[in-house]
PDB file of C-alpha atoms in Angstrom:
ATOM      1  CA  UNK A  10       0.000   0.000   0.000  1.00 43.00           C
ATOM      2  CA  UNK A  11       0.829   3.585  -0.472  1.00 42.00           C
ATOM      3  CA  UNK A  12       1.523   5.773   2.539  1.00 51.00           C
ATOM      4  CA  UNK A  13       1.801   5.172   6.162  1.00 60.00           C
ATOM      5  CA  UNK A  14      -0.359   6.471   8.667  1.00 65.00           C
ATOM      6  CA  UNK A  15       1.257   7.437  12.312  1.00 70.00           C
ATOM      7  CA  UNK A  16      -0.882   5.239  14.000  1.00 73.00           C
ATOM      8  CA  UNK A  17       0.081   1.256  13.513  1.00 74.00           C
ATOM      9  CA  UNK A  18      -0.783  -2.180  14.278  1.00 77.00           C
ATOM     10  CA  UNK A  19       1.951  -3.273  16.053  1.00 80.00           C
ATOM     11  CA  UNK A  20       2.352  -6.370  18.449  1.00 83.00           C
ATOM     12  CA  UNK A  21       1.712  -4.436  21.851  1.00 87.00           C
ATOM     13  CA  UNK A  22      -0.439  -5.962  24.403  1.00 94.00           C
ATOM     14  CA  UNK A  23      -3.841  -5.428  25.095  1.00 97.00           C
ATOM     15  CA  UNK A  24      -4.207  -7.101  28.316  1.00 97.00           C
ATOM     16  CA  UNK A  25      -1.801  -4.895  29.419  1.00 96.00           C
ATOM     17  CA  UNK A  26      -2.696  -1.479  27.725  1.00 96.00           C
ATOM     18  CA  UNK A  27      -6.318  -2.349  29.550  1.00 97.00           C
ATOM     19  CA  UNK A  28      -4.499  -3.141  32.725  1.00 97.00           C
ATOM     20  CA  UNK A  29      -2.899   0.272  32.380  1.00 96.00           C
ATOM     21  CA  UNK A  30      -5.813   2.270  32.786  1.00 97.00           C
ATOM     22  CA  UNK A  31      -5.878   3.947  35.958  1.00 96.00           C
ATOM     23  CA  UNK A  32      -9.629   4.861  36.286  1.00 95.00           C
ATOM     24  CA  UNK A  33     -11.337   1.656  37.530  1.00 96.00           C
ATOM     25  CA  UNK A  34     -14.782   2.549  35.664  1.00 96.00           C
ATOM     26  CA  UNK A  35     -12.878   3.136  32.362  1.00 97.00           C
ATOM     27  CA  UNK A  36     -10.698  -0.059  32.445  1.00 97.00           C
ATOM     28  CA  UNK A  37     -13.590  -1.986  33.444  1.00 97.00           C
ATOM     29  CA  UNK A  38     -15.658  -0.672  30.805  1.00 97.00           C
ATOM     30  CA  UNK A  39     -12.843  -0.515  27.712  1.00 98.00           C
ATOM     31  CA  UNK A  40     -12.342  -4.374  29.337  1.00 98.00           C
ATOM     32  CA  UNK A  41     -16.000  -5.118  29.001  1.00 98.00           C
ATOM     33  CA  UNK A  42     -16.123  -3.316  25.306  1.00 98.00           C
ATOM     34  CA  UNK A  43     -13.156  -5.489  23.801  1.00 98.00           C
ATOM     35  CA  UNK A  44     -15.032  -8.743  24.848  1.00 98.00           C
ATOM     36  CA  UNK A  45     -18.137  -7.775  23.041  1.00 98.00           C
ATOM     37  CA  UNK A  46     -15.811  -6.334  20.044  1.00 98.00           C
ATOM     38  CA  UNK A  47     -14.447  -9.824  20.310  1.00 98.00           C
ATOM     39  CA  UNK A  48     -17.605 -11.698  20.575  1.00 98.00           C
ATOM     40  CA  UNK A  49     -19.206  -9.806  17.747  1.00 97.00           C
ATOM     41  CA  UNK A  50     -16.670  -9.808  15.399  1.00 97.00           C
ATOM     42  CA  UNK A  51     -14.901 -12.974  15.682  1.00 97.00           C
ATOM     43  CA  UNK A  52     -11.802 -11.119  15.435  1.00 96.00           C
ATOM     44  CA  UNK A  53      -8.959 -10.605  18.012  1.00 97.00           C
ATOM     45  CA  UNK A  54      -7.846  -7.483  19.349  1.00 97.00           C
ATOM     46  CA  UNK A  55      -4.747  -5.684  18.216  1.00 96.00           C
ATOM     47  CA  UNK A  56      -3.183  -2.902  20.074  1.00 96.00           C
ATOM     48  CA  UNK A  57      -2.480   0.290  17.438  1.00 93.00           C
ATOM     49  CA  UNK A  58      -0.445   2.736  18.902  1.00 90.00           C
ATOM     50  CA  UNK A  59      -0.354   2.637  22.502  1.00 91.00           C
ATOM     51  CA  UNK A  60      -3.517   3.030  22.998  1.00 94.00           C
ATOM     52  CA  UNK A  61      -6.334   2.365  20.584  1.00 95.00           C
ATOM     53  CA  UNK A  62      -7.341  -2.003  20.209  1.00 98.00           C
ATOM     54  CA  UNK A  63      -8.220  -2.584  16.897  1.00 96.00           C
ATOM     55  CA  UNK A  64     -10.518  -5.644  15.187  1.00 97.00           C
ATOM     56  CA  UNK A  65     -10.289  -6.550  11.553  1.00 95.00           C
ATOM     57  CA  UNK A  66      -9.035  -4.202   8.715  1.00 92.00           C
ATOM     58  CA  UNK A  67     -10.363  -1.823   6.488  1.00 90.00           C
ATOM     59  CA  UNK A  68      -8.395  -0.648   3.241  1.00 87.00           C
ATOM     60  CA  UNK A  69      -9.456   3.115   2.566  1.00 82.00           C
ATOM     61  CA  UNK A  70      -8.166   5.875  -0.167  1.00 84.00           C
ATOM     62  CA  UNK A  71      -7.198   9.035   1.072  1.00 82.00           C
ATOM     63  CA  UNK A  72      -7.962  12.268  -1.022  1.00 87.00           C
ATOM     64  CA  UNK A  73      -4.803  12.341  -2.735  1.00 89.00           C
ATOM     65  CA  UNK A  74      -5.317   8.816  -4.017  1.00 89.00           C
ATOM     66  CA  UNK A  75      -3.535   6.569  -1.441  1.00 87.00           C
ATOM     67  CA  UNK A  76      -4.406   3.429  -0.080  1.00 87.00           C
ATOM     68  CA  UNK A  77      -4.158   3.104   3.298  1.00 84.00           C
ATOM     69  CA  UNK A  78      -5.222   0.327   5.911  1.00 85.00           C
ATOM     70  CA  UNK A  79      -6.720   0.951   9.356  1.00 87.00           C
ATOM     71  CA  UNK A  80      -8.848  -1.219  11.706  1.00 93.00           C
ATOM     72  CA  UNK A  81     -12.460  -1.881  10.949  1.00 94.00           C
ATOM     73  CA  UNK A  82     -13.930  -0.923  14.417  1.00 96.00           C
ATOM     74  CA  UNK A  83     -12.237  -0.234  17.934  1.00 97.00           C
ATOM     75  CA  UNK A  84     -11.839   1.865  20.662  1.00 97.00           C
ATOM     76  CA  UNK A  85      -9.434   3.429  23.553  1.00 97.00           C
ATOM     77  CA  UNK A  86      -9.977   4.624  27.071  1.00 96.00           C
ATOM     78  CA  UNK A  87      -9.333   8.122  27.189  1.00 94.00           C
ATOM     79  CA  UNK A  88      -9.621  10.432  29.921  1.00 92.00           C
ATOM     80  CA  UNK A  89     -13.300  11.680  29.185  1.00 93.00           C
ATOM     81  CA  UNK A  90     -15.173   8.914  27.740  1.00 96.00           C
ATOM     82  CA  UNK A  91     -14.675   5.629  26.144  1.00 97.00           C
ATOM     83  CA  UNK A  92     -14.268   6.664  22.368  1.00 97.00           C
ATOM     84  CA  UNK A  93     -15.420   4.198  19.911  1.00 97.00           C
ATOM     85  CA  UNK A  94     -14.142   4.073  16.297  1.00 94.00           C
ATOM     86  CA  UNK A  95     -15.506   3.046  13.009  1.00 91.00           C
ATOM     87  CA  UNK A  96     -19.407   3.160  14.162  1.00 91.00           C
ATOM     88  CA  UNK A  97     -20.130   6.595  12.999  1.00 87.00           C
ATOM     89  CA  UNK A  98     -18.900   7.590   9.661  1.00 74.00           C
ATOM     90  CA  UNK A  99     -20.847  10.470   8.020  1.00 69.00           C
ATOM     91  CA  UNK A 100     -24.038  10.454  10.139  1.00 70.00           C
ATOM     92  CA  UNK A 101     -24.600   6.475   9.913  1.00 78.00           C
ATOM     93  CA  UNK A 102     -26.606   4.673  12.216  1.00 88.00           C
ATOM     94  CA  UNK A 103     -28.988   6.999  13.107  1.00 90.00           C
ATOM     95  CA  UNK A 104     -31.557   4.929  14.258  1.00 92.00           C
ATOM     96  CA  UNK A 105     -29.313   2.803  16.377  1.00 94.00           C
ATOM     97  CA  UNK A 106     -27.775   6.061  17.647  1.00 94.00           C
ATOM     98  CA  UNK A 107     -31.651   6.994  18.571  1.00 94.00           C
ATOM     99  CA  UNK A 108     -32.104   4.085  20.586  1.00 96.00           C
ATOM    100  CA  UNK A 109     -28.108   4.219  22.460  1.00 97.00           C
ATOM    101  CA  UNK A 110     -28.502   6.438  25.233  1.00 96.00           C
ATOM    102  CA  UNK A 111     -26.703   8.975  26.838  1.00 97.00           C
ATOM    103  CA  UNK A 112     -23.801   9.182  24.008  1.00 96.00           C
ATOM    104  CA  UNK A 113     -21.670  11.706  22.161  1.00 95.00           C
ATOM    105  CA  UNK A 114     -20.321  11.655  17.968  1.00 93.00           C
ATOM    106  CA  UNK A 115     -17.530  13.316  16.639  1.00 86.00           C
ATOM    107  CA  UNK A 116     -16.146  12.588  13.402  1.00 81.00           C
ATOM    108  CA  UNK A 117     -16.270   9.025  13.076  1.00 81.00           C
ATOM    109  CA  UNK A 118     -16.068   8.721  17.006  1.00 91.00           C
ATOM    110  CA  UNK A 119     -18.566   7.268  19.133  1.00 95.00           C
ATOM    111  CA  UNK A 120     -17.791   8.596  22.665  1.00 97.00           C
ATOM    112  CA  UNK A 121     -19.565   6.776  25.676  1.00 97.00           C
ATOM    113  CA  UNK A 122     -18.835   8.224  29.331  1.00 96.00           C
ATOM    114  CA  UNK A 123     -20.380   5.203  31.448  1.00 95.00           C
ATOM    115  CA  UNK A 124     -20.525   1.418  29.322  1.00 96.00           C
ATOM    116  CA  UNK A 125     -23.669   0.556  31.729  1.00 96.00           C
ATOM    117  CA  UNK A 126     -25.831   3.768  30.996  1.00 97.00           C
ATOM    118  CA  UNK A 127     -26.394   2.834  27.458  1.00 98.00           C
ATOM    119  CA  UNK A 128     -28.791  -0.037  25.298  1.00 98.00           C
ATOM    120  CA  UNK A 129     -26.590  -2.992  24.738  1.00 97.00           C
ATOM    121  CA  UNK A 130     -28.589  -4.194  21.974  1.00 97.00           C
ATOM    122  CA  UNK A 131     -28.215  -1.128  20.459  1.00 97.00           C
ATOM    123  CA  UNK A 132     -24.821  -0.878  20.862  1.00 98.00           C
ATOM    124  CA  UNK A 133     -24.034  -4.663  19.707  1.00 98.00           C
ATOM    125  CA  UNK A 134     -26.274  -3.675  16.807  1.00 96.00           C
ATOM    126  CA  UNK A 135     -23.725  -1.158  15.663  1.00 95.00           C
ATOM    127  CA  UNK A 136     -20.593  -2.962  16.249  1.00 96.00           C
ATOM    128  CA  UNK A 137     -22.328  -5.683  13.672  1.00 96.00           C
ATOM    129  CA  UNK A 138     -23.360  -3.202  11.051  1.00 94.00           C
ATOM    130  CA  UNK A 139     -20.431  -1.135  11.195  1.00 93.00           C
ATOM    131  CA  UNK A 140     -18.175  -4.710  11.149  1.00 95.00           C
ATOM    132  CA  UNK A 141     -19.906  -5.924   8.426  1.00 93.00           C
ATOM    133  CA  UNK A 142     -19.695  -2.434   6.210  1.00 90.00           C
ATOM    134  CA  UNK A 143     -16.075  -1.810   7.592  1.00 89.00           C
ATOM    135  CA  UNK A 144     -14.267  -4.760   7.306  1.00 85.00           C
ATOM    136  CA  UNK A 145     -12.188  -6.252   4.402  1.00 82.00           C
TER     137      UNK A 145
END
């Protein structure tokens, strides 16, 4: 492929990036959200970075006409919510969004602040729409 993006898969650990999260809600919850990741997907985790876990892959253009690779869905544990990745893109999922709960979007971000204040059939409903439209 053409062009590298900053962020990598690599071979880091994700047992130990979640074990590295300080807050106790936020590792239990980023813990919680790579088991149903796991469990929807069929895919194992992969640590990009140091701090974003990554399932499947995804093989986008850029505007300048690159191909570049990046994971299909994920997430990382930052300091003010659980931000979720690949669920979002352009206003998607509206209707699943609806039904979520207390949530936040960015651009192609999904940001959650508490894993147990939100519809998990919802939000398993968007990890399988977005895997199956994301994913290689």
């Amino acid at each position: 492929m053409n062009g590298t993006r900053k962020t990598q898969a690599g071979d880091g650990d994700v047992a130990a990036y979640l074990g590295s999260i300080t807050d106790d809600r936020r590792r239990s919850d980023a813990t919680d959200m790579v088991e149903l990741m796991r469990t929807v997907t069929g895919a194992e985790p992969v640590l990009w970075g140091d701090s974003i876990v990554g399932f499947g892959q995804q093989t986008y253009t850029t505007a300048d006409g690159k191909e570049r690779s990046w994971f299909a869905v994920g997430l990382s544990a930052r300091k003010a919510a659980l931000t979720l990745y690949g669920l979002t893109y352009y206003e998607s999922n509206a209707d699943l969004l609806e039904r979520l709960g207390p949530h936040k979007t960015g651009k192609g971000c999904l940001y959650l602040t508490r894993l147990d204040r939100v519809d998990q059939s919802a939000l398993t409903e968007l990890i399988e729409r977005s895997w199956h439209t994301n994913s290689d």
